[in-house]
Short mmCIF file of C-alpha atoms and ligand atoms in Angstrom, two decimals:
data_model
loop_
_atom_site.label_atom_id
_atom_site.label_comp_id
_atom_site.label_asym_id
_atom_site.label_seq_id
_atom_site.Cartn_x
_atom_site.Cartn_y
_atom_site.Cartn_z
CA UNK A 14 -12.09 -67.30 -13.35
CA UNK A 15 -9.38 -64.53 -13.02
CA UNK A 16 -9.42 -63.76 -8.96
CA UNK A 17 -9.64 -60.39 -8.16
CA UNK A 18 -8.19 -61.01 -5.25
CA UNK A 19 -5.53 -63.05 -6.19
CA UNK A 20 -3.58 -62.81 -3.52
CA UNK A 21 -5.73 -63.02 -0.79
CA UNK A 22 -6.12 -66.29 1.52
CA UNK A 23 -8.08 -67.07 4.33
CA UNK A 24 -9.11 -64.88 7.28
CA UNK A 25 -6.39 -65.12 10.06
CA UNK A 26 -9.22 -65.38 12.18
CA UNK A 27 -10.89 -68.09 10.97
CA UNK A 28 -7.86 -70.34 10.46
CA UNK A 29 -7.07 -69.71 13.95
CA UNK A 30 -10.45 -70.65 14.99
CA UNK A 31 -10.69 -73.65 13.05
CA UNK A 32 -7.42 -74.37 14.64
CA UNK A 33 -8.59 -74.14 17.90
CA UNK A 34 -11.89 -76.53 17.64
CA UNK A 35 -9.61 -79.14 15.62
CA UNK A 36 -7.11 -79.09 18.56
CA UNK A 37 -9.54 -78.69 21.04
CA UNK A 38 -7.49 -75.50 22.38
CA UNK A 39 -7.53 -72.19 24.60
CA UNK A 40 -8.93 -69.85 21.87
CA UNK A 41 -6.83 -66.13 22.51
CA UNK A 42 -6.72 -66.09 18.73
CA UNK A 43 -9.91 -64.36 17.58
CA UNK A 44 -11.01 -61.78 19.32
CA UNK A 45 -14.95 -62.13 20.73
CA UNK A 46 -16.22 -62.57 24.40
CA UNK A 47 -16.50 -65.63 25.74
CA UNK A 48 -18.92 -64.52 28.00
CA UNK A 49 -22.41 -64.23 28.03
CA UNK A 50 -24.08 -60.43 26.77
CA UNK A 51 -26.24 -58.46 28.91
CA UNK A 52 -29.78 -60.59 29.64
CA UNK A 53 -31.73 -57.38 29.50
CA UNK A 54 -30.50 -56.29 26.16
CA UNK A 55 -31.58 -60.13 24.68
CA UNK A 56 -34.96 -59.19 26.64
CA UNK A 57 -35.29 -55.95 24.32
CA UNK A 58 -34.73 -57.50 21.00
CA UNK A 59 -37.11 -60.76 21.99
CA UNK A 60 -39.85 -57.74 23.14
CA UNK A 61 -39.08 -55.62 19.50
CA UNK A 62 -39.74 -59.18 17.56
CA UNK A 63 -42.78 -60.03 20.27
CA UNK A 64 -44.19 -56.76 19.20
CA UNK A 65 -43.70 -56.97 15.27
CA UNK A 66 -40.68 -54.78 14.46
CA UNK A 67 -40.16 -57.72 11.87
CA UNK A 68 -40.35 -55.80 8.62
CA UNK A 69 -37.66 -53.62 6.70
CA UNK A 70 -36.24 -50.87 9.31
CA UNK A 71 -35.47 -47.31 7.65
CA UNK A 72 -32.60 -47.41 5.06
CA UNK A 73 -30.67 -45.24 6.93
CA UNK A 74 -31.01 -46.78 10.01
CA UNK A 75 -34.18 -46.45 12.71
CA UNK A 76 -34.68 -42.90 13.59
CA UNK A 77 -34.87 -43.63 17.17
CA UNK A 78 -31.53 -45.38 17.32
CA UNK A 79 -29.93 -42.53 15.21
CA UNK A 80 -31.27 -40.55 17.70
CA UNK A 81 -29.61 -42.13 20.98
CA UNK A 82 -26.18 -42.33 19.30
CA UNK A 83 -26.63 -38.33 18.14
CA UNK A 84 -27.24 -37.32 21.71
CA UNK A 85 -24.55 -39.99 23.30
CA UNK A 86 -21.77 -38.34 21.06
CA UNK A 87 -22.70 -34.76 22.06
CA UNK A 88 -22.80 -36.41 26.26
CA UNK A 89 -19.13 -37.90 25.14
CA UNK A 90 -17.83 -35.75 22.69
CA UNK A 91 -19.54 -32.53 22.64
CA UNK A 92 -20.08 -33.28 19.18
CA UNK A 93 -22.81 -32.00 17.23
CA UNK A 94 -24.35 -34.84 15.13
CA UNK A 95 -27.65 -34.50 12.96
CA UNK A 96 -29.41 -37.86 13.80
CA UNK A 97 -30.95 -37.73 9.82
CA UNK A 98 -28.51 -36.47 7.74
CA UNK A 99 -24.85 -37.57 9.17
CA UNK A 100 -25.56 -41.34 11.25
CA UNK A 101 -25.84 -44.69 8.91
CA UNK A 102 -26.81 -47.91 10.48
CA UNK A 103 -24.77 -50.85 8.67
CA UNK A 104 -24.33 -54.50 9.13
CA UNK A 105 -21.27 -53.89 11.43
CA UNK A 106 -18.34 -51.88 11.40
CA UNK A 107 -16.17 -53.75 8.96
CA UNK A 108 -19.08 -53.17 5.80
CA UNK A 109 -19.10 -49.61 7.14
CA UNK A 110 -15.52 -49.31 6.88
CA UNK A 111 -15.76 -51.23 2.87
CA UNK A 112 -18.54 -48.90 1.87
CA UNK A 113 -16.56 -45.64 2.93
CA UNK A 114 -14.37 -47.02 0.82
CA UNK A 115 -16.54 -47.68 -2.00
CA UNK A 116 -17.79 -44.70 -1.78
CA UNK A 117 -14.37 -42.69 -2.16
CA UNK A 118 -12.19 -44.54 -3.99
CA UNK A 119 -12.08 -44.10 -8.18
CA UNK A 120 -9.36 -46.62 -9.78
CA UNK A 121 -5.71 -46.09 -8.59
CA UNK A 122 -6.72 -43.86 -6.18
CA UNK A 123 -3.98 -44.26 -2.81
CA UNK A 124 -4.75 -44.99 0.09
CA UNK A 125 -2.72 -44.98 3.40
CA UNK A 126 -2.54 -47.43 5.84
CA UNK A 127 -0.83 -48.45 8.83
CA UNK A 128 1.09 -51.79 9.59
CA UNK A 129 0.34 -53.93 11.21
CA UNK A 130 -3.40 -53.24 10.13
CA UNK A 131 -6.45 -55.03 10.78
CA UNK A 132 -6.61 -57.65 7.81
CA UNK A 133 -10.02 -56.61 6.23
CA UNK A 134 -8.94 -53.40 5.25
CA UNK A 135 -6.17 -53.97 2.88
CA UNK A 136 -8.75 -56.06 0.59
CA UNK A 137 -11.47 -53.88 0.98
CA UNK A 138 -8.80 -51.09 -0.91
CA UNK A 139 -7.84 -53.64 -3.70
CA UNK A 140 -11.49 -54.64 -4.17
CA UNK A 141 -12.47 -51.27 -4.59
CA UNK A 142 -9.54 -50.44 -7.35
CA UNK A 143 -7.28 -48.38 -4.58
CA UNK A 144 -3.53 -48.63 -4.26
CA UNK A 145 -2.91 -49.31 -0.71
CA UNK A 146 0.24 -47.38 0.35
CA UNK A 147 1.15 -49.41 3.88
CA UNK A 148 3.45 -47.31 6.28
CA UNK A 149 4.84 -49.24 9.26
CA UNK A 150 4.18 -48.71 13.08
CA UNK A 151 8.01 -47.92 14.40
CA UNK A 152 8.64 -51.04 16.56
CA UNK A 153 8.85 -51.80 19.62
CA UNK A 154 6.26 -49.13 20.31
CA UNK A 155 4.01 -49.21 17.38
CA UNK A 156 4.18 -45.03 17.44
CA UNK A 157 2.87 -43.34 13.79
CA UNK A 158 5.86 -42.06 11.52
CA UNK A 159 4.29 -38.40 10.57
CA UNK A 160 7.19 -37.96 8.88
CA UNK A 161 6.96 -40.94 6.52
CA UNK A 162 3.35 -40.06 6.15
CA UNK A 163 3.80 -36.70 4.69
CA UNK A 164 6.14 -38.35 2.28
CA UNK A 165 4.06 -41.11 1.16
CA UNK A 166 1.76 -38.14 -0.12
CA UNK A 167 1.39 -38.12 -3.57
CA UNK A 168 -1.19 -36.43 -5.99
CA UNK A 169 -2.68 -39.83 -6.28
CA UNK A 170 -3.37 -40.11 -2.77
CA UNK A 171 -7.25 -39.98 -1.29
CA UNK A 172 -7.52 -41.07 2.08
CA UNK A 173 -5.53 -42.19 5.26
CA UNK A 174 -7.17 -44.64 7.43
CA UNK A 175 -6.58 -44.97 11.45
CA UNK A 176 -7.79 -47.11 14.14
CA UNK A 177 -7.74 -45.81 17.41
CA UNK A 178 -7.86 -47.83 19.94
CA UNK A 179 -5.52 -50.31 17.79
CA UNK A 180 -6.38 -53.95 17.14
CA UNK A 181 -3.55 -55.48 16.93
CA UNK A 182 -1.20 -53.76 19.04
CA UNK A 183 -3.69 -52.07 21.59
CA UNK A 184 -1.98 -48.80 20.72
CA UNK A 185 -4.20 -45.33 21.03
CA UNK A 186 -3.31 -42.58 19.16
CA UNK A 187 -2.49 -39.03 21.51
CA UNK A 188 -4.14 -35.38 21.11
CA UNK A 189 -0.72 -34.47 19.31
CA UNK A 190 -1.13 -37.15 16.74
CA UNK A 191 -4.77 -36.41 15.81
CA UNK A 192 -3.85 -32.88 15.67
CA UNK A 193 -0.96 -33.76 13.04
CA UNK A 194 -3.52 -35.98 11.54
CA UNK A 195 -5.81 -33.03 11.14
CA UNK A 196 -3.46 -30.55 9.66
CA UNK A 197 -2.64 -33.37 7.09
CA UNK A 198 -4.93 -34.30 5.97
CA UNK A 199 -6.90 -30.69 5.31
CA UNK A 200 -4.09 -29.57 4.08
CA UNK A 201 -3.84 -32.19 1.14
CA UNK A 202 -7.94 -32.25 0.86
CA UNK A 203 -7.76 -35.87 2.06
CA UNK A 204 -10.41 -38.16 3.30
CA UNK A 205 -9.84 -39.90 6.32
CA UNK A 206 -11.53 -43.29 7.36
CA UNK A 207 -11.78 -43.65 11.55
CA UNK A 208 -12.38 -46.59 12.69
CA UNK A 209 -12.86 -46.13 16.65
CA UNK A 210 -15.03 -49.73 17.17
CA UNK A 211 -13.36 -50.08 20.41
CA UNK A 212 -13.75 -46.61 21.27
CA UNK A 213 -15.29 -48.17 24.74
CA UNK A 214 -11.98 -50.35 25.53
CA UNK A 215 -9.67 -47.63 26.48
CA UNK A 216 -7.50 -48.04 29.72
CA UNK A 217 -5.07 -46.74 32.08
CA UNK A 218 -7.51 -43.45 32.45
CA UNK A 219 -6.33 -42.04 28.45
CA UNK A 220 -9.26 -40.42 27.15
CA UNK A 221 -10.38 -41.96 23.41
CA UNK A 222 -9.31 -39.14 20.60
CA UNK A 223 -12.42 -39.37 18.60
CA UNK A 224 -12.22 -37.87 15.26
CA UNK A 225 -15.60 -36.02 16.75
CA UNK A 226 -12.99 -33.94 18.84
CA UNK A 227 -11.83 -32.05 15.91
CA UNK A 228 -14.37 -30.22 14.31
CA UNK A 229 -12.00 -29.70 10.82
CA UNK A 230 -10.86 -33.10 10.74
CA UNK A 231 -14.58 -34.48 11.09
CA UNK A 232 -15.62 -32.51 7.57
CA UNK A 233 -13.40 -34.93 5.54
CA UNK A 234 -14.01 -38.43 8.15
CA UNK A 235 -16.39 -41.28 7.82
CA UNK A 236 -16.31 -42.31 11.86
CA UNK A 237 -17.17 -46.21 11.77
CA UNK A 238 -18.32 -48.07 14.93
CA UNK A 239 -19.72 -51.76 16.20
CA UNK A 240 -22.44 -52.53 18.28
CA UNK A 241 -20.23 -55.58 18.53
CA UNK A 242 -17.87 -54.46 20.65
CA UNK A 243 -19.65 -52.10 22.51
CA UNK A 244 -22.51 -54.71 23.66
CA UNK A 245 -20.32 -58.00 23.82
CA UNK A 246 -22.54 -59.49 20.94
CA UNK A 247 -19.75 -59.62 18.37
CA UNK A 248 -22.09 -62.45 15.89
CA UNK A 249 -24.82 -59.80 15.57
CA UNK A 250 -22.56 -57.80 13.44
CA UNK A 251 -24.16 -54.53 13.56
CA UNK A 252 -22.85 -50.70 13.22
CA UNK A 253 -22.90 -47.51 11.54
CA UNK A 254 -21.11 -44.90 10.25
CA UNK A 255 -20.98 -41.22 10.80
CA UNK A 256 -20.02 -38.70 8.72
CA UNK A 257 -20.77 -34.99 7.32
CA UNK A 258 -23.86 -34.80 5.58
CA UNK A 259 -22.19 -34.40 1.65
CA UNK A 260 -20.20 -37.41 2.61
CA UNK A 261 -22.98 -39.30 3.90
CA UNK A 262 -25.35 -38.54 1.19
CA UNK A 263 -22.68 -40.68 -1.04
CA UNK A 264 -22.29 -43.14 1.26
CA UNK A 265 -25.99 -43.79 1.41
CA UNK A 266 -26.16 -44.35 -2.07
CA UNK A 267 -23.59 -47.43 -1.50
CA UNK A 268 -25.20 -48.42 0.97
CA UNK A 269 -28.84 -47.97 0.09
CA UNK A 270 -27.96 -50.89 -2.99
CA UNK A 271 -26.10 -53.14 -1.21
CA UNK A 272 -27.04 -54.09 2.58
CA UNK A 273 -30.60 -51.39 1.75
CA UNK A 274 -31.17 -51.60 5.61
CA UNK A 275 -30.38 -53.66 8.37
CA UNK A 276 -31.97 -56.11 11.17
CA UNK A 277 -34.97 -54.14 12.59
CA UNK A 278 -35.99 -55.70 15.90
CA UNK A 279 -32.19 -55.82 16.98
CA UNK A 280 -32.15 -51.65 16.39
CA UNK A 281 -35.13 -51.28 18.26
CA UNK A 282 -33.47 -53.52 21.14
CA UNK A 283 -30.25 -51.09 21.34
CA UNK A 284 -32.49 -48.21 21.08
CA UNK A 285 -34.66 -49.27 23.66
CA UNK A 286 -31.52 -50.47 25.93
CA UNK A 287 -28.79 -48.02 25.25
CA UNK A 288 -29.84 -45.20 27.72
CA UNK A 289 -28.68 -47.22 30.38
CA UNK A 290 -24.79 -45.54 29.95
CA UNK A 291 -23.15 -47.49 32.73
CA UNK A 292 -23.69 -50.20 29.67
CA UNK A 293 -20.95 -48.34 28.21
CA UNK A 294 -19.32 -46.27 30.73
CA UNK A 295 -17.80 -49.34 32.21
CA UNK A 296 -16.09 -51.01 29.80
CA UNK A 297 -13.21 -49.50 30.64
CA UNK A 298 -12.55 -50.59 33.95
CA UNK A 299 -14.23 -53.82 33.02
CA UNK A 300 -11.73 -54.88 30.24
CA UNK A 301 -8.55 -53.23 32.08
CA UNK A 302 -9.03 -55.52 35.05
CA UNK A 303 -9.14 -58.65 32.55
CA UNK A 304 -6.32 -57.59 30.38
CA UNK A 305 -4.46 -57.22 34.29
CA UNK A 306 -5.67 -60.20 34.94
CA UNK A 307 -3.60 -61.71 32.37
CA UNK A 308 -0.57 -59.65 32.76
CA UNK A 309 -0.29 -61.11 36.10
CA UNK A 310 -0.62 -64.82 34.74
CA UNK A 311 1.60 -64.63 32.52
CA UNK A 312 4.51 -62.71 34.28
CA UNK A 313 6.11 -65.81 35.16
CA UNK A 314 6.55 -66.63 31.58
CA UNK A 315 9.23 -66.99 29.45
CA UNK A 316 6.77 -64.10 27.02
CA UNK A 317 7.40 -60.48 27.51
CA UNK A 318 4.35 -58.06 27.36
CA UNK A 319 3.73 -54.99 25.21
CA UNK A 320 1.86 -52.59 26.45
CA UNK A 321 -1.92 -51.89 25.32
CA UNK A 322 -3.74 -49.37 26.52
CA UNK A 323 -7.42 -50.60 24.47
CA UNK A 324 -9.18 -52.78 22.45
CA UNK A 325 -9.41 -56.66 23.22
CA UNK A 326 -5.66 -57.43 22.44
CA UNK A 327 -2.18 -57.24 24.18
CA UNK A 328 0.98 -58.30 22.41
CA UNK A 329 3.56 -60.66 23.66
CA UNK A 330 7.54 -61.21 22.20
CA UNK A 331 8.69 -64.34 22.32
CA UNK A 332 11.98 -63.38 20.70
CA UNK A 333 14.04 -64.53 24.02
CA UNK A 334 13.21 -68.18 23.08
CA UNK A 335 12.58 -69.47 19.53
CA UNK A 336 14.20 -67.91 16.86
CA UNK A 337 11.34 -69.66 14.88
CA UNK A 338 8.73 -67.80 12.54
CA UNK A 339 5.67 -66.18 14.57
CA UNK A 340 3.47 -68.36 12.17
CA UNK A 341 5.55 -71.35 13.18
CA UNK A 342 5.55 -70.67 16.55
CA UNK A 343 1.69 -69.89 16.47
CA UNK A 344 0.95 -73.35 15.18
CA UNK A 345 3.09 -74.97 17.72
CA UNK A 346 1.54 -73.15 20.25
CA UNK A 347 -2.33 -74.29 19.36
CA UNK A 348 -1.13 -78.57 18.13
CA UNK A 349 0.92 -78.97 21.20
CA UNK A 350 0.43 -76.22 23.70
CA UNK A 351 -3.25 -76.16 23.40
CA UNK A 352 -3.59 -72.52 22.80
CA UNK A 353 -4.64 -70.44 19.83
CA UNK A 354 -3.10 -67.12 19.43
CA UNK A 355 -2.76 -64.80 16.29
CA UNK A 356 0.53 -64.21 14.84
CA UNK A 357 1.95 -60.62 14.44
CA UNK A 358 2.83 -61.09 11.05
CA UNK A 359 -0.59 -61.54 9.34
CA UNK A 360 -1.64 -57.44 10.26
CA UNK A 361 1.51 -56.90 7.67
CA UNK A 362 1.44 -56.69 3.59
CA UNK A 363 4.80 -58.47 3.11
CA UNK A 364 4.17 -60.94 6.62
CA UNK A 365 6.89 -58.64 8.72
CA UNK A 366 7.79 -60.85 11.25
CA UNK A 367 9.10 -58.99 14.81
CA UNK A 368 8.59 -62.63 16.88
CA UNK A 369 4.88 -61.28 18.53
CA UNK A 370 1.74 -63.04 18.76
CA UNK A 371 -1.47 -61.36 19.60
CA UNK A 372 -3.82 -62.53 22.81
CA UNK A 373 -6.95 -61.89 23.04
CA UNK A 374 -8.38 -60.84 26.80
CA UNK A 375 -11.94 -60.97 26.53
CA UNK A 376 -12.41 -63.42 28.08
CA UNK A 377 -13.76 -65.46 31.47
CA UNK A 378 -11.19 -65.76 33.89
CA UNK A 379 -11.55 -69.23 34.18
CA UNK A 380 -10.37 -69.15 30.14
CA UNK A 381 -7.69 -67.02 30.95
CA UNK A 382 -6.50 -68.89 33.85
CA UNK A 383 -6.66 -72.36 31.46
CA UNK A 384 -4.63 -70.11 28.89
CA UNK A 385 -2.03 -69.15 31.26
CA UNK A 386 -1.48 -72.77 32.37
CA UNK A 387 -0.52 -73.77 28.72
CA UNK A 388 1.61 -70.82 28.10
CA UNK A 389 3.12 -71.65 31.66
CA UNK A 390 4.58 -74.52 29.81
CA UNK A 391 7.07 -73.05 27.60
CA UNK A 392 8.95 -72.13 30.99
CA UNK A 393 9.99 -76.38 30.95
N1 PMP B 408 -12.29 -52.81 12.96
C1 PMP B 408 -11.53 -53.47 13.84
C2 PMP B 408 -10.20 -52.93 14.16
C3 PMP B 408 -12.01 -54.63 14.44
O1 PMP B 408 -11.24 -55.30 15.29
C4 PMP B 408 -13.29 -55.08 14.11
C5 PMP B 408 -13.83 -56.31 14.78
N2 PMP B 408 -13.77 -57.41 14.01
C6 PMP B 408 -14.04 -54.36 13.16
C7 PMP B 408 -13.51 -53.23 12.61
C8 PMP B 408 -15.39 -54.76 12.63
O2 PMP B 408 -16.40 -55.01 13.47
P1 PMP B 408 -17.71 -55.77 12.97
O3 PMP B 408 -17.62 -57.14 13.55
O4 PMP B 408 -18.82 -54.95 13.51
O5 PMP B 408 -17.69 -55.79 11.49
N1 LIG B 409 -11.94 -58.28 15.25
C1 LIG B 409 -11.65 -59.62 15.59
C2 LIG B 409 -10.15 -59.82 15.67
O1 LIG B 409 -9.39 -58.97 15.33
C3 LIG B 409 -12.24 -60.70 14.72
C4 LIG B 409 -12.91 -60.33 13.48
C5 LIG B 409 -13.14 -61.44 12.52
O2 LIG B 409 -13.09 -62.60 12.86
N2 LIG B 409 -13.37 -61.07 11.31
O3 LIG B 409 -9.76 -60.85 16.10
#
C-alpha cells in the first residue's frame, strides 16, 4: 500500500518509553505524572458510572461541563464564551488540534509552524493535504522570528499554529508577541490554531496569553485544551476546543463523524469536580517547585539548563561534553545511564540538532532525585 505518511516513524514518545521499560530506566522522556490524580475526582467519575451516566453524552460535549469551562474562562480571562455554540468536548487535545485542522485545510493549503514543534502536529498537516511551512525558534532562546513569519506569507497560506506554554522548550509567548500575532494574522485573513493545554503550568508569576485575551484574534482561533494536563490524568485523553461559533459549526461537523461524542461518566466527573478552582489555581506553584526541584539536582552537573517558564519540560545542553548526536547521546543516556530523556532534535522537520535533550519534571521527587543520581554520573 502507498503510505500516506511515508515519512513518518514512530512516536518519539513511545520509543522513549519502550526504551525506558526495556532498560529498566528513570523515565524524563515522556511527559505524564508519575503521581497519583486527585482521589476525589476518581470518586466523581465512579459516582457518574454508579448512577448510570453510561450512555452516549451530547455530541458536542455535556452541557453542564460546557457550562463550567464557559464561566471559568470569563473568571480567568474575562472572556465571553457561549457554552452551546463556541465549546467542543473531544477525545483530548491532540484530536482537537487534528480536527481544526481537518476542518480548515483544502489540498496545498500552508500552514505555519514553529520548530521545534510538538511531533503530532506536523502529520496531522500532511494527513490533511496541508503544506507545512516550519519556521525555526532563534536559538539559544527559542524567541518567534516575526520577521521571518511575515515572509513565509504567501497567498497559499491558511493558518499559523502556536503553543503557548511551549512543550518542548517551556517557552511562553509575551503580550507583544500575541499582539504581533494578532495583527498578522487579521491582516492576511488567517486562521490560527492555539494550543494552550498547559495553560495551568505557567511559572515565575508570567501571566498565560490566552488567545481569549484578544477579542480580534479569537474570531479567526480554534483554542484547544486537555483535561490531561490540567487534572494529572494524562491516559484519559480528554479535551475540547473553543472557537467562534461559524468556526465551530464546521468543526462540529468533523467532529460529529468521527469521535460523534466522547466518554460520558468521565464529563460528568469534571463537571461535578471542577468548581473546586484551587484544583487549578495551583498548578502553578505546584509544578514550579518540582521543575526547582530539579534545577537544584542537577546544578552540579556537567548539563547546563535552559530556562522554562511552563509546561512539564525544561531543556538541558550538553554541548560542553560530547560532541555526539542528541539521538546518540539520548540512547546512551537510557542503555547505560539508566535514564530516558527526549532528544531536541525529534520537535524538528529536518532533525536540527543544537546538542539538547528534553526532561520531563512531573514527577515524584523521589523519581527526580533517582534521575539526578544517574545524570550525576556523567560528572566521572
Ligand atoms: N499539545 C501539546 C503541546 C502537548 O504536549 C500535548 C500532550 N501530549 C497535547 C497537545 C495533547 O494532549 P492530549 O493528551 O489531551 O491529546
Ligand atoms: N505530551 C507528551 C510529551 O510531549 C506526550 C504525548 C504522547 O506521548 N503522545 O511528552
Amino acid at each position: 500500500m502507498q503510505s500516506k505518511l511515508p515519512h513518518i516513524g514512530t512516536s518519539i514518545f513511545t520509543v522513549m518509553s519502550q526504551l525506558a521499560v526495556k532498560h529498566g530506566a528513570i523515565n524524563l522522556g515522556q511527559g505524564f505524572p508519575d503521581f497519583p490524580m486527585s482521589a476525589k475526582l476518581i470518586e466523581s467519575v465512579n459516582q457518574a458510572m454508579k448512577e448510570g451516566h453510561n450512555q452516549y453524552a451530547h455530541t458536542f460535549g455535556l452541557p453542564a461541563l460546557r457550562q463550567g469551562l464557559a464561566q471559568k474562562m470569563h473568571d480567568l480571562y474575562a472572556a465571553t464564551i457561549n457554552a452551546d455554540t463556541e465549546i467542543t468536548i473531544t477525545p483530548g487535545g491532540t484530536y482537537a488540534i487534528y480536527t481544526a485542522f481537518s476542518t480548515i485545510i483544502e489540498p496545498g493549503d500552508e500552514i505555519i509552524i514553529f520548530e521545534p514543534a510538538y511531533d503530532s502536529y506536523i502529520p496531522n498537516i500532511t494527513i490533511n493535504g496541508g503544506i507545512v511551512v516550519p519556521i525555526a525558534l532563534e536559538f539559544p532562546n527559542y524567541t518567534i522570528p516575526w520577521d521571518k513569519v511575515k515572509a513565509a506569507i504567501t497567498n497559499k497560506t491558511k493558518a499559523i499554529l502556536v503553543n503557548t506554554p511551549h512543550n518542548p522548550t517551556g517557552k511562553v509567548m509575551s503580550a507583544s508577541d500575541m499582539l504581533e500575532l494578532q495583527e498578522i494574522v487579521v491582516r492576511n485573513q488567517l486562521y490560527l490554531i492555539s494550543d494552550e493545554v498547559y495553560e495551568h503550568l505557567i511559572y515565575d508569576q508570567i501571566p498565560h496569553e490566552s488567545v481569549l485575551k484578544y477579542a480580534e484574534l479569537y474570531q479567526r482561533t480554534f483554542i484547544c485544551y486537555s483535561f490531561g494536563k490540567t487534572y494529572h490524568c494524562t491516559g484519559w485523553k480528554l479535551g475540547y476546543c473553543v472557537a467562534p461559533e461559524q468556526l465551530s459549526k464546521e468543526f462540529r461537523k468533523v467532529h460529529q463523524f468521527n469521535a460523534f461524542s466522547c466518554d460520558t461518566p468521565k464529563q460528568v466527573g469534571i463537571a461535578n469536580y471542577m468548581s473546586n478552582k484551587e484544583a487549578y489555581l495551583s498548578l502553578g506553584n505546584f509544578y514550579q517547585e518540582k521543575r526547582d526541584y530539579l534545577r537544584v539536582l542537577l546544578k552540579d552537573t556537567p548539563l547546563v539548563r535552559m530556562d522554562s517558564h511552563g509546561s512539564y519540560f525544561e531543556s538541558y545542553s550538553y554541548a560542553a561534553i560530547s560532541e555526539e548526536s542528541d539521538k546518540s547521546f539520548a540512547e546512551k543516556l537510557v542503555t547505560n545511564y539508566g535514564i530516558a530523556v527526549i532528544p531536541m532534535s525529534a520537535f524538528y522537520h529536518d532533525a536540527t540538532d543544537h546538542k539538547v535533550i528534553r526532561l520531563c519534571f512531573a514527577k515524584q521527587k523521589a523519581t527526580l532525585d533517582a534521575a539526578a543520581a544517574c545524570l550525576q554520573k556523567l560528572n566521572s
